[in-house]
Coordinates of C-alpha atoms in Angstrom, one line a residue:
Chain A
M1 CA 47.3 -97.6 185.4
K2 CA 45.6 -97.8 182.0
T3 CA 46.0 -95.8 178.9
E4 CA 44.1 -95.4 175.7
V5 CA 44.0 -93.4 172.5
L6 CA 41.4 -90.6 172.7
R7 CA 40.4 -89.0 169.4
Y8 CA 38.8 -85.6 169.2
E9 CA 38.4 -82.8 166.7
A10 CA 39.8 -79.3 167.4
D11 CA 40.4 -76.3 165.2
G12 CA 39.7 -78.5 162.1
L13 CA 42.4 -81.0 163.0
A14 CA 42.0 -84.7 163.8
M15 CA 43.6 -84.9 167.3
I16 CA 44.9 -88.1 168.8
G17 CA 45.2 -87.7 172.5
H18 CA 46.7 -90.1 175.1
L19 CA 44.5 -90.7 178.1
A20 CA 45.9 -92.2 181.3
W21 CA 44.0 -93.2 184.5
D22 CA 44.1 -95.4 187.5
E23 CA 41.7 -98.3 186.9
A24 CA 41.6 -99.0 190.6
A25 CA 39.7 -95.8 191.3
S26 CA 36.1 -96.5 192.3
T27 CA 34.7 -92.9 192.0
P28 CA 35.2 -90.2 189.4
R29 CA 38.6 -88.5 189.8
P30 CA 39.9 -85.0 189.0
G31 CA 41.0 -84.6 185.4
V32 CA 44.2 -82.9 184.2
L33 CA 44.9 -81.7 180.6
V34 CA 48.6 -81.9 179.6
F35 CA 49.6 -79.7 176.7
P36 CA 52.9 -80.8 175.1
E37 CA 55.9 -78.7 174.0
A38 CA 55.7 -76.9 170.7
F39 CA 57.1 -79.9 168.8
G40 CA 53.8 -81.8 169.3
L41 CA 52.6 -84.7 171.4
G42 CA 55.5 -87.1 172.0
P43 CA 56.9 -89.3 174.8
H44 CA 57.5 -86.4 177.2
A45 CA 53.9 -85.2 177.7
K46 CA 52.6 -88.7 177.5
S47 CA 54.9 -89.9 180.3
R48 CA 53.8 -86.9 182.4
A49 CA 50.1 -87.8 181.9
E50 CA 51.0 -91.3 183.0
R51 CA 52.7 -90.0 186.1
L52 CA 49.7 -87.9 187.0
A53 CA 47.6 -91.1 186.8
S54 CA 49.9 -93.6 188.5
E55 CA 51.5 -91.3 191.1
L56 CA 48.6 -89.0 191.9
G57 CA 45.5 -90.9 190.8
Y58 CA 44.2 -88.2 188.4
V59 CA 42.7 -88.9 184.9
A60 CA 45.2 -87.2 182.6
L61 CA 44.8 -86.4 178.9
A62 CA 48.1 -85.7 177.0
C63 CA 46.7 -83.5 174.2
D64 CA 47.6 -83.5 170.6
L65 CA 48.9 -80.2 169.2
H66 CA 49.4 -80.4 165.4
G67 CA 46.8 -83.1 164.6
E68 CA 47.4 -86.8 164.0
Q69 CA 50.1 -86.7 166.7
R70 CA 52.4 -85.0 164.2
I71 CA 55.8 -84.1 165.5
V72 CA 57.6 -81.0 164.1
S73 CA 61.3 -81.4 165.0
D74 CA 62.9 -78.4 163.5
L75 CA 62.8 -75.2 165.6
D76 CA 62.2 -72.9 162.7
A77 CA 59.4 -75.1 161.3
V78 CA 57.8 -75.1 164.8
R79 CA 57.8 -71.3 164.9
A80 CA 56.2 -71.1 161.4
T81 CA 53.6 -73.7 162.3
L82 CA 52.6 -71.9 165.5
Q83 CA 52.6 -68.4 164.1
P84 CA 48.9 -68.5 163.1
L85 CA 48.0 -69.4 166.7
R86 CA 50.0 -66.6 168.4
G87 CA 47.7 -63.7 167.5
D88 CA 44.3 -65.4 167.2
P89 CA 42.6 -66.2 170.5
A90 CA 39.8 -68.1 168.8
K91 CA 42.2 -70.4 167.0
V92 CA 44.6 -71.2 169.8
R93 CA 41.7 -71.7 172.3
A94 CA 39.8 -73.9 169.9
R95 CA 42.7 -76.4 170.3
T96 CA 42.3 -76.4 174.0
R97 CA 38.5 -76.2 174.4
N98 CA 37.7 -79.4 172.6
A99 CA 40.5 -81.2 174.6
L100 CA 38.7 -80.1 177.7
D101 CA 35.4 -81.3 176.5
A102 CA 36.9 -84.7 175.5
L103 CA 38.4 -85.1 178.9
A104 CA 35.4 -83.8 180.9
T105 CA 33.0 -86.2 179.3
R106 CA 35.0 -89.3 180.1
P107 CA 33.1 -91.5 182.7
Q108 CA 36.2 -91.8 185.0
V109 CA 36.4 -87.9 185.3
D110 CA 34.8 -85.6 187.9
A111 CA 34.0 -82.8 185.4
T112 CA 33.7 -80.3 188.3
R113 CA 37.4 -80.8 189.1
I114 CA 39.6 -80.2 186.1
A115 CA 43.0 -78.4 185.7
A116 CA 45.3 -77.7 182.8
M117 CA 49.0 -77.8 182.6
G118 CA 51.6 -77.7 179.8
F119 CA 55.2 -77.4 178.8
C120 CA 56.7 -74.6 176.6
F121 CA 53.9 -73.5 174.2
G122 CA 51.7 -76.0 175.9
G123 CA 51.9 -73.9 179.1
T124 CA 50.8 -70.9 177.1
M125 CA 47.9 -73.0 175.9
A126 CA 46.9 -73.8 179.5
Y127 CA 46.9 -70.1 180.1
E128 CA 44.8 -69.5 177.0
L129 CA 42.2 -72.0 178.1
A130 CA 42.0 -70.2 181.4
L131 CA 41.8 -66.8 179.7
S132 CA 38.8 -68.1 177.6
G133 CA 36.8 -68.3 180.9
A134 CA 36.8 -72.1 180.9
D135 CA 35.8 -73.7 184.2
I136 CA 39.2 -75.1 185.2
R137 CA 40.6 -74.9 188.7
A138 CA 44.3 -74.2 187.7
A139 CA 46.5 -73.4 184.8
I140 CA 50.1 -74.5 185.3
G141 CA 52.9 -73.7 182.9
F142 CA 56.4 -75.3 182.9
H143 CA 58.9 -73.2 180.9
S144 CA 55.8 -71.7 179.4
G145 CA 55.8 -68.8 177.0
L146 CA 54.1 -65.9 178.7
K147 CA 52.9 -64.0 175.7
V148 CA 49.2 -64.6 175.3
T149 CA 46.8 -63.5 172.6
A150 CA 44.5 -61.3 174.7
P151 CA 45.9 -60.1 178.0
G152 CA 42.7 -58.1 178.5
D153 CA 40.8 -61.3 179.1
A154 CA 42.6 -61.9 182.5
A155 CA 39.5 -61.1 184.5
R156 CA 37.8 -64.1 182.9
I157 CA 40.3 -66.5 184.5
K158 CA 38.4 -68.6 187.1
G159 CA 41.2 -70.9 188.4
K160 CA 44.6 -70.3 189.9
V161 CA 47.7 -69.7 187.8
L162 CA 51.2 -71.1 188.4
A163 CA 54.2 -70.3 186.1
L164 CA 57.4 -72.3 186.7
L165 CA 60.2 -70.8 184.8
G166 CA 64.0 -71.0 184.2
A167 CA 65.4 -67.7 185.3
D168 CA 67.9 -67.9 182.4
D169 CA 65.5 -69.0 179.7
P170 CA 66.5 -66.8 176.8
G171 CA 63.0 -67.1 175.3
I172 CA 61.2 -65.8 178.4
T173 CA 62.6 -62.4 179.2
P174 CA 62.2 -60.3 182.4
E175 CA 60.0 -58.0 180.3
D176 CA 57.7 -61.0 179.5
R177 CA 57.5 -61.9 183.2
A178 CA 56.7 -58.3 184.1
A179 CA 53.9 -58.1 181.5
F180 CA 52.4 -61.5 182.6
E181 CA 52.5 -60.3 186.2
A182 CA 50.8 -57.0 185.3
M183 CA 48.1 -58.9 183.3
L184 CA 47.3 -61.2 186.3
R185 CA 47.3 -58.4 188.7
A186 CA 44.9 -56.4 186.5
G187 CA 42.7 -59.5 186.4
R188 CA 42.8 -60.0 190.1
V189 CA 43.9 -63.6 189.6
D190 CA 45.3 -65.9 192.3
W191 CA 48.7 -66.5 190.7
Q192 CA 52.2 -67.7 191.6
M193 CA 55.4 -67.6 189.7
T194 CA 58.6 -69.4 190.5
L195 CA 62.0 -68.7 189.0
Y196 CA 64.7 -71.4 189.1
G197 CA 68.2 -69.9 189.0
G198 CA 70.7 -71.1 186.4
V199 CA 68.0 -72.9 184.5
V200 CA 67.0 -72.4 180.8
H201 CA 64.2 -73.7 178.6
S202 CA 62.8 -77.3 178.5
F203 CA 64.1 -78.1 181.9
T204 CA 61.6 -80.9 182.4
N205 CA 62.4 -82.7 179.2
P206 CA 65.3 -85.2 179.3
D207 CA 65.4 -85.1 175.5
A208 CA 66.1 -81.4 175.4
D209 CA 69.8 -82.0 175.4
K210 CA 69.6 -83.9 172.1
L211 CA 69.1 -80.6 170.3
G212 CA 72.6 -79.7 171.2
R213 CA 71.8 -76.1 172.2
P214 CA 72.4 -76.2 176.0
E215 CA 72.4 -72.4 176.3
V216 CA 68.7 -72.4 175.1
L217 CA 67.3 -75.8 176.0
R218 CA 68.6 -78.0 178.7
Y219 CA 67.2 -80.7 181.0
D220 CA 67.6 -79.9 184.7
A221 CA 66.8 -82.8 187.1
V222 CA 66.6 -80.5 190.2
A223 CA 64.3 -78.0 188.6
D224 CA 62.3 -80.8 187.1
R225 CA 61.7 -82.3 190.5
R226 CA 61.1 -78.9 192.3
S227 CA 58.6 -77.8 189.7
W228 CA 56.7 -81.1 189.7
N229 CA 56.4 -80.8 193.5
Q230 CA 55.0 -77.3 193.1
M231 CA 52.5 -78.5 190.6
R232 CA 51.5 -81.3 192.9
A233 CA 51.0 -79.0 195.8
L234 CA 48.7 -76.7 193.7
L235 CA 46.7 -79.7 192.4
D236 CA 46.3 -80.9 196.0
E237 CA 45.1 -77.5 196.9
V238 CA 42.5 -77.0 194.1
F239 CA 41.2 -80.5 194.1
G240 CA 40.9 -80.7 197.9
Chain B
M1 CA 58.5 -81.0 221.8
K2 CA 60.6 -79.1 224.3
T3 CA 61.8 -75.5 224.4
E4 CA 64.4 -73.6 226.4
V5 CA 65.9 -70.2 226.6
L6 CA 69.3 -70.1 224.9
R7 CA 71.5 -67.1 225.7
Y8 CA 74.4 -66.0 223.5
E9 CA 76.3 -62.8 222.8
A10 CA 76.3 -61.3 219.4
D11 CA 77.5 -57.8 218.1
G12 CA 77.9 -56.8 221.7
L13 CA 74.3 -57.6 222.7
A14 CA 73.0 -60.1 225.2
M15 CA 70.8 -62.3 223.0
I16 CA 68.0 -64.4 224.4
G17 CA 67.0 -67.1 221.8
H18 CA 64.2 -69.6 222.0
L19 CA 65.3 -73.2 221.2
A20 CA 62.8 -75.9 220.2
W21 CA 63.4 -79.6 219.6
D22 CA 61.7 -83.0 219.6
E23 CA 62.9 -84.8 222.7
A24 CA 61.9 -88.1 221.2
A25 CA 64.8 -87.9 218.6
S26 CA 67.5 -90.5 219.4
T27 CA 70.2 -89.1 217.0
P28 CA 71.4 -85.5 216.3
R29 CA 68.9 -83.7 214.0
P30 CA 69.3 -80.9 211.4
G31 CA 69.3 -77.4 212.9
V32 CA 67.4 -74.4 211.6
L33 CA 68.0 -70.8 212.5
V34 CA 64.9 -68.6 212.5
F35 CA 65.5 -64.9 212.3
P36 CA 62.4 -62.8 213.3
E37 CA 60.8 -59.8 211.6
A38 CA 62.5 -56.4 212.2
F39 CA 60.4 -55.8 215.3
G40 CA 62.4 -58.3 217.2
L41 CA 61.9 -61.8 218.6
G42 CA 58.3 -62.3 219.5
P43 CA 55.6 -65.0 219.3
H44 CA 55.6 -65.3 215.5
A45 CA 59.2 -66.5 215.0
K46 CA 59.0 -68.5 218.3
S47 CA 55.9 -70.4 217.0
R48 CA 57.6 -71.1 213.7
A49 CA 60.6 -72.6 215.5
E50 CA 58.2 -74.8 217.5
R51 CA 56.5 -75.9 214.3
L52 CA 59.9 -76.8 212.8
A53 CA 60.5 -79.0 215.8
S54 CA 57.1 -80.5 216.3
E55 CA 56.0 -81.0 212.7
L56 CA 59.4 -81.6 211.0
G57 CA 61.6 -82.9 213.8
Y58 CA 64.3 -80.2 213.4
V59 CA 66.2 -78.4 216.2
A60 CA 65.2 -74.8 215.7
L61 CA 66.6 -71.7 217.3
A62 CA 64.4 -68.6 217.1
C63 CA 67.0 -65.9 217.3
D64 CA 67.0 -62.6 219.1
L65 CA 67.5 -59.5 217.1
H66 CA 67.8 -56.4 219.3
G67 CA 69.2 -58.0 222.4
E68 CA 67.3 -59.0 225.6
Q69 CA 64.4 -60.0 223.4
R70 CA 63.5 -56.3 223.0
I71 CA 60.5 -55.6 220.8
V72 CA 60.5 -52.4 218.8
S73 CA 56.8 -51.8 217.8
D74 CA 57.0 -48.5 215.9
L75 CA 57.9 -48.8 212.2
D76 CA 60.0 -45.6 212.2
A77 CA 61.8 -46.7 215.3
V78 CA 62.5 -50.1 213.7
R79 CA 64.0 -48.4 210.7
A80 CA 66.2 -46.2 212.8
T81 CA 67.4 -49.2 214.9
L82 CA 68.3 -51.2 211.9
Q83 CA 70.0 -48.5 209.9
P84 CA 73.5 -49.2 211.3
L85 CA 73.1 -52.8 210.2
R86 CA 72.1 -52.1 206.6
G87 CA 75.5 -50.9 205.3
D88 CA 77.8 -52.8 207.5
P89 CA 78.4 -56.5 206.6
A90 CA 80.5 -57.2 209.7
K91 CA 77.8 -55.8 212.0
V92 CA 74.8 -57.5 210.6
R93 CA 76.6 -60.8 210.1
A94 CA 77.9 -60.7 213.7
R95 CA 74.3 -61.0 214.8
T96 CA 73.8 -64.1 212.7
R97 CA 77.2 -65.8 213.1
N98 CA 77.0 -66.3 216.9
A99 CA 73.5 -67.6 216.6
L100 CA 74.8 -70.2 214.2
D101 CA 77.5 -71.2 216.7
A102 CA 75.0 -71.3 219.5
L103 CA 72.8 -73.7 217.6
A104 CA 75.6 -75.8 216.0
T105 CA 77.1 -76.6 219.4
R106 CA 73.9 -78.0 220.9
P107 CA 74.2 -81.7 221.5
Q108 CA 70.9 -82.4 219.8
V109 CA 72.1 -80.8 216.6
D110 CA 73.9 -82.4 213.6
A111 CA 76.3 -79.5 213.0
T112 CA 76.9 -80.6 209.4
R113 CA 73.2 -80.0 208.5
I114 CA 72.1 -76.5 209.3
A115 CA 69.9 -74.0 207.4
A116 CA 68.8 -70.5 208.1
M117 CA 65.5 -68.8 207.4
G118 CA 63.8 -65.6 208.4
F119 CA 61.0 -63.2 208.0
C120 CA 61.2 -59.6 206.7
F121 CA 64.6 -58.3 207.8
G122 CA 65.2 -61.7 209.3
G123 CA 65.2 -63.2 205.8
T124 CA 67.8 -60.6 204.8
M125 CA 69.8 -61.8 207.8
A126 CA 69.6 -65.4 206.6
Y127 CA 71.0 -64.2 203.2
E128 CA 73.7 -62.2 205.0
L129 CA 74.8 -65.3 206.9
A130 CA 75.0 -67.2 203.6
L131 CA 76.9 -64.3 202.0
S132 CA 79.5 -64.5 204.8
G133 CA 80.5 -67.9 203.5
A134 CA 79.0 -69.8 206.5
D135 CA 78.5 -73.5 206.1
I136 CA 74.7 -73.6 205.9
R137 CA 72.8 -75.7 203.4
A138 CA 70.0 -73.2 202.7
A139 CA 69.0 -69.6 203.3
I140 CA 65.3 -69.0 203.0
G141 CA 63.5 -65.6 203.3
F142 CA 59.8 -65.0 203.7
H143 CA 58.8 -61.5 202.7
S144 CA 62.5 -60.8 203.0
G145 CA 64.2 -57.6 202.1
L146 CA 66.5 -58.2 199.2
K147 CA 69.0 -55.4 199.7
V148 CA 72.1 -56.9 201.2
T149 CA 75.3 -55.2 202.4
A150 CA 77.8 -56.7 199.9
P151 CA 76.3 -58.3 196.8
G152 CA 79.8 -59.0 195.6
D153 CA 80.1 -61.7 198.2
A154 CA 77.5 -63.9 196.4
A155 CA 80.2 -66.4 195.2
R156 CA 80.8 -67.2 198.8
I157 CA 77.3 -68.6 199.3
K158 CA 77.6 -72.4 199.9
G159 CA 73.9 -73.3 200.3
K160 CA 70.7 -72.9 198.3
V161 CA 68.7 -69.7 198.4
L162 CA 64.9 -69.5 198.3
A163 CA 63.1 -66.1 198.4
L164 CA 59.3 -66.2 199.0
L165 CA 57.7 -62.9 198.2
G166 CA 54.5 -61.1 198.0
A167 CA 54.3 -59.8 194.4
D168 CA 52.6 -56.6 195.7
D169 CA 54.9 -56.0 198.6
P170 CA 55.5 -52.2 198.4
G171 CA 58.8 -52.6 200.2
I172 CA 60.3 -55.1 197.8
T173 CA 60.2 -53.6 194.3
P174 CA 60.7 -55.3 191.0
E175 CA 64.0 -53.5 190.8
D176 CA 65.0 -55.1 194.1
R177 CA 64.1 -58.5 192.7
A178 CA 66.1 -57.9 189.6
A179 CA 69.2 -56.8 191.5
F180 CA 68.9 -59.9 193.8
E181 CA 68.5 -62.2 190.8
A182 CA 71.6 -60.6 189.1
M183 CA 73.6 -61.0 192.3
L184 CA 72.8 -64.7 192.6
R185 CA 73.3 -65.3 188.9
A186 CA 76.8 -63.6 189.2
G187 CA 77.6 -65.8 192.2
R188 CA 76.4 -69.0 190.4
V189 CA 74.2 -69.8 193.3
D190 CA 71.4 -72.4 193.3
W191 CA 68.5 -70.1 193.9
Q192 CA 64.7 -70.0 193.6
M193 CA 62.3 -67.1 193.9
T194 CA 58.5 -67.4 194.2
L195 CA 56.1 -64.5 193.8
Y196 CA 52.6 -64.7 195.3
G197 CA 50.1 -62.6 193.4
G198 CA 47.9 -60.1 195.4
V199 CA 50.1 -60.5 198.4
V200 CA 51.9 -57.8 200.4
H201 CA 54.4 -57.7 203.3
S202 CA 54.3 -59.9 206.5
F203 CA 52.0 -62.4 204.8
T204 CA 53.1 -65.2 207.3
N205 CA 52.3 -63.2 210.4
P206 CA 48.6 -63.2 211.7
D207 CA 49.5 -60.2 213.8
A208 CA 50.3 -58.1 210.8
D209 CA 46.8 -56.9 210.5
K210 CA 46.9 -55.3 213.9
L211 CA 49.1 -52.5 212.5
G212 CA 46.1 -51.3 210.4
R213 CA 48.0 -50.8 207.2
P214 CA 46.6 -53.6 205.0
E215 CA 48.1 -52.1 201.8
V216 CA 51.6 -52.6 203.3
L217 CA 51.4 -55.5 205.8
R218 CA 48.7 -58.1 205.7
Y219 CA 48.4 -61.7 206.7
D220 CA 47.5 -64.1 203.9
A221 CA 46.6 -67.6 205.0
V222 CA 47.0 -69.1 201.5
A223 CA 50.4 -67.6 200.8
D224 CA 51.5 -68.5 204.4
R225 CA 50.6 -72.2 203.7
R226 CA 52.1 -72.2 200.2
S227 CA 55.4 -70.7 201.3
W228 CA 55.7 -73.0 204.3
N229 CA 55.3 -75.9 202.0
Q230 CA 58.0 -74.6 199.7
M231 CA 60.3 -74.1 202.7
R232 CA 59.6 -77.6 203.8
A233 CA 60.4 -79.0 200.3
L234 CA 63.8 -77.3 200.3
L235 CA 64.7 -78.4 203.8
D236 CA 63.8 -82.0 202.8
E237 CA 66.0 -81.6 199.8
V238 CA 69.1 -80.2 201.6
F239 CA 68.9 -82.3 204.7
G240 CA 68.3 -85.5 202.7

């Protein structure tokens, strides 16, 4: 498995992505965009991109969020930083669209077979990319926020949607789930949603516990493994 | 793969089960109870038991429901037949408990590793068996009714629970899902629930379409495959 820095511009920001691929592959391989948690691109999303390459043979791009791989550690600062993206489809989708172009034009990638996934706000970004009508085969969100900028765009979604959620995530309410479900139903999307009981936010991120707020963010090894397996099954399905 | 008729008594009825196992196995294998749809034990649940044996190497018992392998074809008649089971924990669980004993005492079965699954009302029966405190490792329901006789028994559940549901199943409402979720949360159960978008009842049964009510019951090959894979992942997990 090889990695390299992949720079691209998006929404006026200088993005520094992290590309991972299996150099033993002799033909173009499916590509997967990996959008990080709201804090920005760090070890968690990078390591998942590397697993997509080393375990599954995909070309994976862990995407930058805030530009220059900036990490925003404070939860309140994260909220403030993301606020301008939450109500503006053009702005949030601009950060995803150029990542897609950056990945799709890599020589190791089969540009006809691309999916997007993400964690926390990165999952929302995967959904936003799908809502933009982009030609991606799947949009997969792990502990992903379900509030999107323009639910009325659901009919533009071309790929399959999979939401993998902690049932006790205080930031993703039953009302959010119901609204997301209604949006996908109205758009006649092929969608799945899995709830993991007793699980809260950030369940895929071993560093979540460092924040010391286990009632809100907490790593869960079992849900991490189960959700990874569900992601893998859907990627198998859509990439054939 | 071999099959044989397995007779047992339950709730005063003469049950005729269908046992399937891989005769090439040299050591006792995990056992899986398969409870059929509300119509009774027919080709659908039998074929699933055979797949559990031939594809996965488990010893599977497709269980009788109405006694003497009676099939009740009419939906209204089914409802009337099941009514006495819906409010009486002892009665419905009696039909599951003796099936468990019949399977667990087979020489080809490792009695310490047993799970229960079922379709439609059979899924509810798998949950009822778990609620009884039975020593099963998992209870898995496909398009399973979520109304159980005694939700307060949830703390007695020893195994993991997995509900696989059509999001548009008119017989399993969002309110049913919320109540089921609340029950499992209160019981501190390890549970998962997956919703399949655009999918209604009986999505695993190719014969569902024969009833001519596609808005209520309809086979869905994609959801059938996805849910089978999720079942398989959980059985892998709990049987080790």
